[in-house]
Amino acid sequence: MPDNEGDVRNAPESYGYPDLASNRGHPGVRNIIRVQWEGRGAFPGRRVRAVRRNRMSTTVRNAVTITGNESGPPMLFAHGYGCDQNMWRFVTPAFEETHRIVLFDHVGNGRSDLSAYRDSRHGSLGGYAEDILDIVREHDLREVVFVGHSVSAMIGVLAAIREPERFAGIVMIGPSPRYINDETDGYVGGFTRADIDGLLESLDSNYLGWSATMAPVIMGNPERPELGTELTNSFCATDPEIARKFARVTFLSDNRADLPNLRVPSLILQCSDDVIAPEVVGEYVHKNTQDSTFVALNATGHCPNLSAPEETVDAIKSWL
Amino acid sequence: MTADQWVSFSRRGTAELVHLKGEIDLANANDIGRAIVARTTAAEAVLIDLTAVSFLDSAGVRLLDFIVGDLDDRGKPIRLVVGERGAARMTLQLCAFRADLLATDLDRAATELGG
Amino acid sequence: MSESGGPDVTQELRLPWDDDPEDLYEHAPCGYLTTLPDGTVVRVNETFLTWTGYSRADLIGHKRFRDLLTPGDQIYHETHYAPLLAMQGEVHEIALEVVGTDGRRLPTLVNSVLERGTTGAPRIIRTMVFNATERRSYERELLGARRAAESSEQRVQVLQQIVADLAAAPTEAEVAEAVVRAPEPAFQATSSSIYLVDAERDQLVAVASTDPTTGNWDDMPRSSTRAVAEVARRGDLHVIGTVADAEEHFPDLAESMRRSERRSVVLLPLTTGPSDEHAGVTVLGVLAFSFRDERTLTDGELRVIRLLGQQAGQALDRARLYDDARRREERSSFLARATRALDEEHRLLQRARRLVERAVPEIADWALVRLQVGPAGLVEHHGGPAPDPARLEARTAEAIETSAPVFAVDADGLGCTVLPLTVRGRVLGTFAVRMAPDRRGAEAERQFLIDLADRAALALENARLYEQERAIARTLQRSLLAADVPGTDPRFAVETHYQAAAQDMEVGGDWYDAFLITANKLAVVVGDVVGRGIEAATTMGQLRSAIRALASAEAGPARLLEGLDRFCDRVDSARMATLVYAEIDLFSSEMAYACAGHLPPLLHEPAGPPQYLLQARSAPLGSRAGDVRRVEHRQRLAAGSRLLLYTDGLIERRGRGIDRGFEILAREYARLRDAPLKGLTAGLAEILVGRDHGDDVCLLCLTLGTEERLERSIGADPLQIALLRADMRGWLAGHGVDTDCLNAVLLACSEAVANSIEHGYSDDPFGVVDVTATISPDTVEIRVSDHGRWRGARDDEARGRGLQLIYESMDDVSFDRDTEGTTVVMRRHRGQSSAGDL
């Protein structure tokens, strides 16, 4: 009942992960919040009450890996849509001497625990921000330098707004607070709703191939025959269902109103010729975010961390 | 232990009147003493009626001696009323209590104190 | 090769496998592209140009590969293709659509290889593009079919699981939980909630949700205009595909859809009854699930959803019946247990306490019983927090006024039900309970509470009556027992003890009595009336009076018992009473006694051990089977003899034979030979039965005549001095010692014993002080001995006064102190003394 389904972005942290019926085979079960019937015996007295769920370790849930200088200040790298922590492979070596490097995969991507994906939590970027905060709390990270690519830039902004005391700075690589143009106020995000539907179609087109390599991920997991040749696209493996949902959340979110609430210094790295996050969007982020530094990179495309790692590293280092 | 079964109090004019009865000895003297002191430390005058006391030992004497001393120090009058005969009178006489402290008649003693 | 010289046609032919590589590149059956690492096209083949309609000049140096893609694929290229290529150096069979100059979309499969320079830096990307038009349409079909199959298979699996869960769920709560889980895996719902119908209260109650982070969990009346209530009334499936739809039909739903960002909602009634005819169904609840995006449900899905509604409805129905049965059972079991628990207590206060302690927490979180007994009434409560006192007061007054229960209803601000405790039309008090809110409305719960109040009222009324009777009986018994036992005659002394049973038993029929028949004849009696309670106490009083009336100087014990036998003909409750009766001639010290079915008296003469008097035995009073030829026995008692009469409570003890009881009594009695008479009977009761005894105990001890020599041993306890003094006072008086002398000796003796206790045994609480008194016509001599080590006596001012008193009140005092202890010997002349002119 929608009446009772609130804005999950504001869902309290206490709705962790349920251990309820975890072996029943359908991931949706994990979303249950049990409304307890008190005094189950003869006389149940109902009080609508949410049971505190057991929290899953973020190490498992988000495949957290920690390397680098153990005593250095922490850098938390968050991959963007469509990829996983491998995308930082050319960047992190430059910080290993000086920083504690924390890498992870968003739920549904890479080696994360797919069963931890919950529509109610991951139906908005706020849920992903909560995941970030879980990691930060579990490893008691402080003075974190958060490096977020693409959609993770916004996820980092939301996390830093919720618990600013944890963060020393936010590095946003190709950020966009809204990808779809807004005709009501003339905002240019670069895409139309139809474009996003095209993306979903594209995801579908590649679904067979993906599902062939991601054999065990579909819920219910019926035995499925191999279709086509096995692909070698082994990085950035994504559960196709979750990929669709993550695409929606990513490209249909509007976080413009959140930007002014960021109280942590930030660095915006803007590529040239980035179709996903055009320069005008980067400038919008810069203009609406206090204490932000804007750096235009020579690198083209959406992934300077892959296409121009040196330039990316230099920009971050000089800001730090 | 409560001292109620051996001691009770009333007023006679300005004087605090203490009634003692039964046997007063080592076993109960301290409790009785505490009860009396609680009522007499601020009294203007004190009358202790011992006519119903059937036995009085040295512990009882010690208690009375203390109360008399306290009243004397404060310059307040005190009388011990004892019968013509009886255990209390005997013990007090054996201990050579001052004759001016002892009285045989409650009313007369009260009048003396009041005057 | 031809030798004939004809034309060499082979020159004209190009072997197909000897193709010009350049031509092969240009006209290969796939598109070739070479791009810079940033995607800028630097070389492209003719095939690709033909497919797309671009000219070479349009592309080379001007376009990047991704620019040729649809917008959606551009994103896919940037977010998947490019990163993968950068990381792996190659990607395979990525499906992308290339947009031609005429806007036509060409489905392709793309393979790319990234070539790196000597430094490892990316140099160029070689891309091969296959036309996948046909394959893609086939794949799409395949994908569609597969998706459909997968989702239907998945739905079926989920449904199977749900049905299995439902079958295993014994309670409504568990059914609700199983059902609310279904929509997410089965239909990709974003969240779902379940509401159950509470028929008793005519309400819909939200019981579980997969996303209860916010929202309105209030119960709603079934008549509510809210969408859920509407659907529950209509009893059929509602699919609200868009917010606009909701707007039109269910404004409340539209509002919450907007608030929680939902675009489609399904409201599924959970029904029981025939599935084909709509009219016969009963709605037991509503499952509501919603989608973040607009969702169209296929016919297949709708079928499954309806099926879910029926399955869930049946499971709910079964669970409700099961719940009802179990609750009924639990209620009756509670009533039985509560009644039993109340029966275990006899006293009113304890019963009231039991009642509230039973109620909380099992059926309520707070309970209070208030009884209109005594001047202040009785209040017992348990649990908390206590409700508002003023409101409770008002409701209590109403319950008493109307003599009917006032049940809690929702939002009454109190939440307490108050029931009058009524017995035989009289309101004894009230019982107030606060139960969980969902229990308030149910009729079965109300009936249960009324049952409970009825039982409690009866139990409490019985306890009240018991209490009343007990109080009367005790008063009666006490008044009878306290009647004047002669105590000032120096020729004898009587010590009695009555101890009521420790458990809350009704008052017993034990009694003792001692009275002077004539100036020189003493009668003592101890008896036991059959039964307990007020009747026993009354009978005891009657018997006691009868004995006093029948006793005469001439009759003697046997005649008296005969008289009592006749008395039993009129007072039947006295029948089978037992008693021992003795008359003592105080001149001759001759005793006559008779035992009517009673335990034998125990006599301890100054010389020799105690002996049970086993003569003169006959049957209990009014006995029809027993030998009622009444006999009596006479014997002389030596001066100083102690005679003990007692009831069976003294020696009968669970787990101990009566012989053993007799043995112990005789032994202990002998041991206490030298103890002061005062406190002797209480001491014996303490030793023989202790405090935890199940029966009343009644003792009477008579000391006859005056011992020539008084010997007592007392413990080093100041309290014992008074007991000793009482004995000695009687002894001295018995010997005719005059008052002055008596007082002086008592004083000296007390001081000497106090000395021994305070100094001799200052470090030994178990020390014993021996006192011996002897008398001659001229002199009284007291000897006080201890075995302690004296400390600091001489410089103690208070003890100094004690010593002074000893010297002053006695004529002759001597101390003998050695390592074994100290003995003081004091003498005083009888008659006019030289010591103090008193």
PDB file of N, CA and C in Angstrom, chain C residues 472-523:
ATOM      1  N   ILE C 472     -12.785 -14.024  63.893  1.00  0.00           N
ATOM      2  CA  ILE C 472     -13.692 -14.232  65.034  1.00  0.00           C
ATOM      3  C   ILE C 472     -13.168 -15.354  65.918  1.00  0.00           C
ATOM      4  N   ALA C 473     -12.754 -16.447  65.251  1.00  0.00           N
ATOM      5  CA  ALA C 473     -12.284 -17.595  66.004  1.00  0.00           C
ATOM      6  C   ALA C 473     -11.056 -17.251  66.830  1.00  0.00           C
ATOM      7  N   ARG C 474     -10.146 -16.530  66.203  1.00  0.00           N
ATOM      8  CA  ARG C 474      -8.930 -16.150  66.918  1.00  0.00           C
ATOM      9  C   ARG C 474      -9.261 -15.276  68.130  1.00  0.00           C
ATOM     10  N   THR C 475     -10.157 -14.335  67.895  1.00  0.00           N
ATOM     11  CA  THR C 475     -10.531 -13.432  68.974  1.00  0.00           C
ATOM     12  C   THR C 475     -11.145 -14.212  70.134  1.00  0.00           C
ATOM     13  N   LEU C 476     -12.028 -15.115  69.724  1.00  0.00           N
ATOM     14  CA  LEU C 476     -12.699 -15.926  70.725  1.00  0.00           C
ATOM     15  C   LEU C 476     -11.681 -16.744  71.515  1.00  0.00           C
ATOM     16  N   GLN C 477     -10.825 -17.406  70.769  1.00  0.00           N
ATOM     17  CA  GLN C 477      -9.837 -18.268  71.399  1.00  0.00           C
ATOM     18  C   GLN C 477      -8.925 -17.467  72.329  1.00  0.00           C
ATOM     19  N   ARG C 478      -8.479 -16.322  71.809  1.00  0.00           N
ATOM     20  CA  ARG C 478      -7.574 -15.504  72.593  1.00  0.00           C
ATOM     21  C   ARG C 478      -8.244 -15.041  73.883  1.00  0.00           C
ATOM     22  N   SER C 479      -9.500 -14.632  73.729  1.00  0.00           N
ATOM     23  CA  SER C 479     -10.186 -14.117  74.916  1.00  0.00           C
ATOM     24  C   SER C 479     -10.351 -15.223  75.952  1.00  0.00           C
ATOM     25  N   LEU C 480     -10.597 -16.436  75.475  1.00  0.00           N
ATOM     26  CA  LEU C 480     -10.767 -17.538  76.414  1.00  0.00           C
ATOM     27  C   LEU C 480      -9.450 -17.921  77.067  1.00  0.00           C
ATOM     28  N   LEU C 481      -8.417 -17.992  76.262  1.00  0.00           N
ATOM     29  CA  LEU C 481      -7.120 -18.430  76.791  1.00  0.00           C
ATOM     30  C   LEU C 481      -6.513 -17.405  77.725  1.00  0.00           C
ATOM     31  N   ALA C 482      -6.831 -16.120  77.450  1.00  0.00           N
ATOM     32  CA  ALA C 482      -6.209 -15.074  78.244  1.00  0.00           C
ATOM     33  C   ALA C 482      -6.879 -14.906  79.605  1.00  0.00           C
ATOM     34  N   ALA C 483      -8.007 -15.639  79.780  1.00  0.00           N
ATOM     35  CA  ALA C 483      -8.732 -15.475  81.048  1.00  0.00           C
ATOM     36  C   ALA C 483      -7.822 -15.772  82.234  1.00  0.00           C
ATOM     37  N   ASP C 484      -8.146 -15.200  83.326  1.00  0.00           N
ATOM     38  CA  ASP C 484      -7.237 -15.173  84.479  1.00  0.00           C
ATOM     39  C   ASP C 484      -6.754 -16.537  84.949  1.00  0.00           C
ATOM     40  N   VAL C 485      -5.523 -16.810  84.635  1.00  0.00           N
ATOM     41  CA  VAL C 485      -4.836 -17.961  85.197  1.00  0.00           C
ATOM     42  C   VAL C 485      -4.222 -17.470  86.506  1.00  0.00           C
ATOM     43  N   PRO C 486      -4.504 -18.150  87.607  1.00  0.00           N
ATOM     44  CA  PRO C 486      -4.012 -17.622  88.890  1.00  0.00           C
ATOM     45  C   PRO C 486      -2.502 -17.521  88.882  1.00  0.00           C
ATOM     46  N   GLY C 487      -2.002 -16.380  89.328  1.00  0.00           N
ATOM     47  CA  GLY C 487      -0.569 -16.158  89.149  1.00  0.00           C
ATOM     48  C   GLY C 487       0.144 -15.629  90.365  1.00  0.00           C
ATOM     49  N   THR C 488      -0.576 -15.304  91.401  1.00  0.00           N
ATOM     50  CA  THR C 488       0.121 -14.667  92.514  1.00  0.00           C
ATOM     51  C   THR C 488       0.230 -15.558  93.732  1.00  0.00           C
ATOM     52  N   ASP C 489      -0.304 -16.757  93.640  1.00  0.00           N
ATOM     53  CA  ASP C 489      -0.242 -17.663  94.783  1.00  0.00           C
ATOM     54  C   ASP C 489       1.161 -18.222  94.899  1.00  0.00           C
ATOM     55  N   PRO C 490       1.801 -17.997  96.036  1.00  0.00           N
ATOM     56  CA  PRO C 490       3.193 -18.453  96.151  1.00  0.00           C
ATOM     57  C   PRO C 490       3.330 -19.960  96.169  1.00  0.00           C
ATOM     58  N   ARG C 491       2.228 -20.682  96.309  1.00  0.00           N
ATOM     59  CA  ARG C 491       2.345 -22.141  96.434  1.00  0.00           C
ATOM     60  C   ARG C 491       2.480 -22.839  95.083  1.00  0.00           C
ATOM     61  N   PHE C 492       2.198 -22.145  94.054  1.00  0.00           N
ATOM     62  CA  PHE C 492       2.357 -22.754  92.729  1.00  0.00           C
ATOM     63  C   PHE C 492       2.562 -21.646  91.702  1.00  0.00           C
ATOM     64  N   ALA C 493       3.041 -22.058  90.563  1.00  0.00           N
ATOM     65  CA  ALA C 493       3.161 -21.119  89.446  1.00  0.00           C
ATOM     66  C   ALA C 493       2.771 -21.860  88.166  1.00  0.00           C
ATOM     67  N   VAL C 494       2.078 -21.145  87.293  1.00  0.00           N
ATOM     68  CA  VAL C 494       1.647 -21.747  86.024  1.00  0.00           C
ATOM     69  C   VAL C 494       2.224 -20.942  84.868  1.00  0.00           C
ATOM     70  N   GLU C 495       2.779 -21.664  83.923  1.00  0.00           N
ATOM     71  CA  GLU C 495       3.288 -21.006  82.706  1.00  0.00           C
ATOM     72  C   GLU C 495       2.595 -21.662  81.514  1.00  0.00           C
ATOM     73  N   THR C 496       2.061 -20.827  80.623  1.00  0.00           N
ATOM     74  CA  THR C 496       1.349 -21.396  79.481  1.00  0.00           C
ATOM     75  C   THR C 496       1.920 -20.867  78.176  1.00  0.00           C
ATOM     76  N   HIS C 497       1.614 -21.569  77.122  1.00  0.00           N
ATOM     77  CA  HIS C 497       2.039 -21.093  75.795  1.00  0.00           C
ATOM     78  C   HIS C 497       1.058 -21.590  74.747  1.00  0.00           C
ATOM     79  N   TYR C 498       0.638 -20.696  73.895  1.00  0.00           N
ATOM     80  CA  TYR C 498      -0.210 -21.099  72.784  1.00  0.00           C
ATOM     81  C   TYR C 498       0.411 -20.571  71.509  1.00  0.00           C
ATOM     82  N   GLN C 499       0.560 -21.435  70.560  1.00  0.00           N
ATOM     83  CA  GLN C 499       1.208 -21.054  69.314  1.00  0.00           C
ATOM     84  C   GLN C 499       0.333 -21.534  68.174  1.00  0.00           C
ATOM     85  N   ALA C 500      -0.131 -20.585  67.353  1.00  0.00           N
ATOM     86  CA  ALA C 500      -0.994 -20.963  66.222  1.00  0.00           C
ATOM     87  C   ALA C 500      -0.143 -21.547  65.110  1.00  0.00           C
ATOM     88  N   ALA C 501      -0.765 -22.357  64.282  1.00  0.00           N
ATOM     89  CA  ALA C 501      -0.058 -22.976  63.157  1.00  0.00           C
ATOM     90  C   ALA C 501       0.551 -21.899  62.265  1.00  0.00           C
ATOM     91  N   ALA C 502       1.730 -22.217  61.732  1.00  0.00           N
ATOM     92  CA  ALA C 502       2.424 -21.221  60.915  1.00  0.00           C
ATOM     93  C   ALA C 502       1.712 -21.011  59.591  1.00  0.00           C
ATOM     94  N   GLN C 503       1.260 -22.098  58.971  1.00  0.00           N
ATOM     95  CA  GLN C 503       0.523 -21.932  57.728  1.00  0.00           C
ATOM     96  C   GLN C 503      -0.817 -21.288  58.051  1.00  0.00           C
ATOM     97  N   ASP C 504      -1.400 -20.755  56.985  1.00  0.00           N
ATOM     98  CA  ASP C 504      -2.639 -20.043  57.228  1.00  0.00           C
ATOM     99  C   ASP C 504      -3.784 -21.013  57.438  1.00  0.00           C
ATOM    100  N   MET C 505      -3.701 -21.705  58.539  1.00  0.00           N
ATOM    101  CA  MET C 505      -4.744 -22.673  58.845  1.00  0.00           C
ATOM    102  C   MET C 505      -5.816 -21.965  59.654  1.00  0.00           C
ATOM    103  N   GLU C 506      -6.959 -22.559  59.630  1.00  0.00           N
ATOM    104  CA  GLU C 506      -8.016 -22.034  60.489  1.00  0.00           C
ATOM    105  C   GLU C 506      -7.616 -22.264  61.942  1.00  0.00           C
ATOM    106  N   VAL C 507      -8.208 -21.512  62.798  1.00  0.00           N
ATOM    107  CA  VAL C 507      -7.875 -21.617  64.205  1.00  0.00           C
ATOM    108  C   VAL C 507      -8.262 -23.019  64.700  1.00  0.00           C
ATOM    109  N   GLY C 508      -7.433 -23.543  65.563  1.00  0.00           N
ATOM    110  CA  GLY C 508      -7.675 -24.907  66.053  1.00  0.00           C
ATOM    111  C   GLY C 508      -8.487 -24.903  67.338  1.00  0.00           C
ATOM    112  N   GLY C 509      -8.710 -26.088  67.886  1.00  0.00           N
ATOM    113  CA  GLY C 509      -9.536 -26.201  69.095  1.00  0.00           C
ATOM    114  C   GLY C 509      -8.739 -26.531  70.344  1.00  0.00           C
ATOM    115  N   ASP C 510      -7.458 -26.232  70.337  1.00  0.00           N
ATOM    116  CA  ASP C 510      -6.611 -26.498  71.504  1.00  0.00           C
ATOM    117  C   ASP C 510      -6.891 -25.481  72.610  1.00  0.00           C
ATOM    118  N   TRP C 511      -6.840 -25.923  73.816  1.00  0.00           N
ATOM    119  CA  TRP C 511      -6.959 -24.933  74.897  1.00  0.00           C
ATOM    120  C   TRP C 511      -6.269 -25.412  76.167  1.00  0.00           C
ATOM    121  N   TYR C 512      -6.027 -24.468  77.033  1.00  0.00           N
ATOM    122  CA  TYR C 512      -5.522 -24.786  78.371  1.00  0.00           C
ATOM    123  C   TYR C 512      -6.333 -23.988  79.375  1.00  0.00           C
ATOM    124  N   ASP C 513      -6.290 -24.399  80.593  1.00  0.00           N
ATOM    125  CA  ASP C 513      -6.952 -23.605  81.625  1.00  0.00           C
ATOM    126  C   ASP C 513      -6.353 -23.984  82.981  1.00  0.00           C
ATOM    127  N   ALA C 514      -6.360 -23.052  83.884  1.00  0.00           N
ATOM    128  CA  ALA C 514      -5.920 -23.319  85.267  1.00  0.00           C
ATOM    129  C   ALA C 514      -6.787 -22.457  86.174  1.00  0.00           C
ATOM    130  N   PHE C 515      -7.346 -23.041  87.169  1.00  0.00           N
ATOM    131  CA  PHE C 515      -8.212 -22.237  88.066  1.00  0.00           C
ATOM    132  C   PHE C 515      -8.250 -22.892  89.443  1.00  0.00           C
ATOM    133  N   LEU C 516      -8.585 -22.106  90.429  1.00  0.00           N
ATOM    134  CA  LEU C 516      -8.695 -22.606  91.799  1.00  0.00           C
ATOM    135  C   LEU C 516     -10.139 -23.037  92.034  1.00  0.00           C
ATOM    136  N   ILE C 517     -10.273 -24.329  92.351  1.00  0.00           N
ATOM    137  CA  ILE C 517     -11.626 -24.830  92.640  1.00  0.00           C
ATOM    138  C   ILE C 517     -12.051 -24.331  94.023  1.00  0.00           C
ATOM    139  N   THR C 518     -11.147 -24.482  94.955  1.00  0.00           N
ATOM    140  CA  THR C 518     -11.326 -23.870  96.271  1.00  0.00           C
ATOM    141  C   THR C 518     -10.029 -23.142  96.547  1.00  0.00           C
ATOM    142  N   ALA C 519      -9.961 -22.523  97.710  1.00  0.00           N
ATOM    143  CA  ALA C 519      -8.761 -21.776  98.040  1.00  0.00           C
ATOM    144  C   ALA C 519      -7.539 -22.676  98.036  1.00  0.00           C
ATOM    145  N   ASN C 520      -7.758 -23.986  98.283  1.00  0.00           N
ATOM    146  CA  ASN C 520      -6.619 -24.867  98.392  1.00  0.00           C
ATOM    147  C   ASN C 520      -6.589 -25.956  97.327  1.00  0.00           C
ATOM    148  N   LYS C 521      -7.435 -25.844  96.378  1.00  0.00           N
ATOM    149  CA  LYS C 521      -7.437 -26.873  95.329  1.00  0.00           C
ATOM    150  C   LYS C 521      -7.351 -26.221  93.957  1.00  0.00           C
ATOM    151  N   LEU C 522      -6.288 -26.614  93.243  1.00  0.00           N
ATOM    152  CA  LEU C 522      -6.026 -26.041  91.915  1.00  0.00           C
ATOM    153  C   LEU C 522      -6.375 -27.057  90.847  1.00  0.00           C
ATOM    154  N   ALA C 523      -7.016 -26.590  89.779  1.00  0.00           N
ATOM    155  CA  ALA C 523      -7.275 -27.464  88.642  1.00  0.00           C
ATOM    156  C   ALA C 523      -6.503 -26.970  87.431  1.00  0.00           C
TER     157      ALA C 523
END
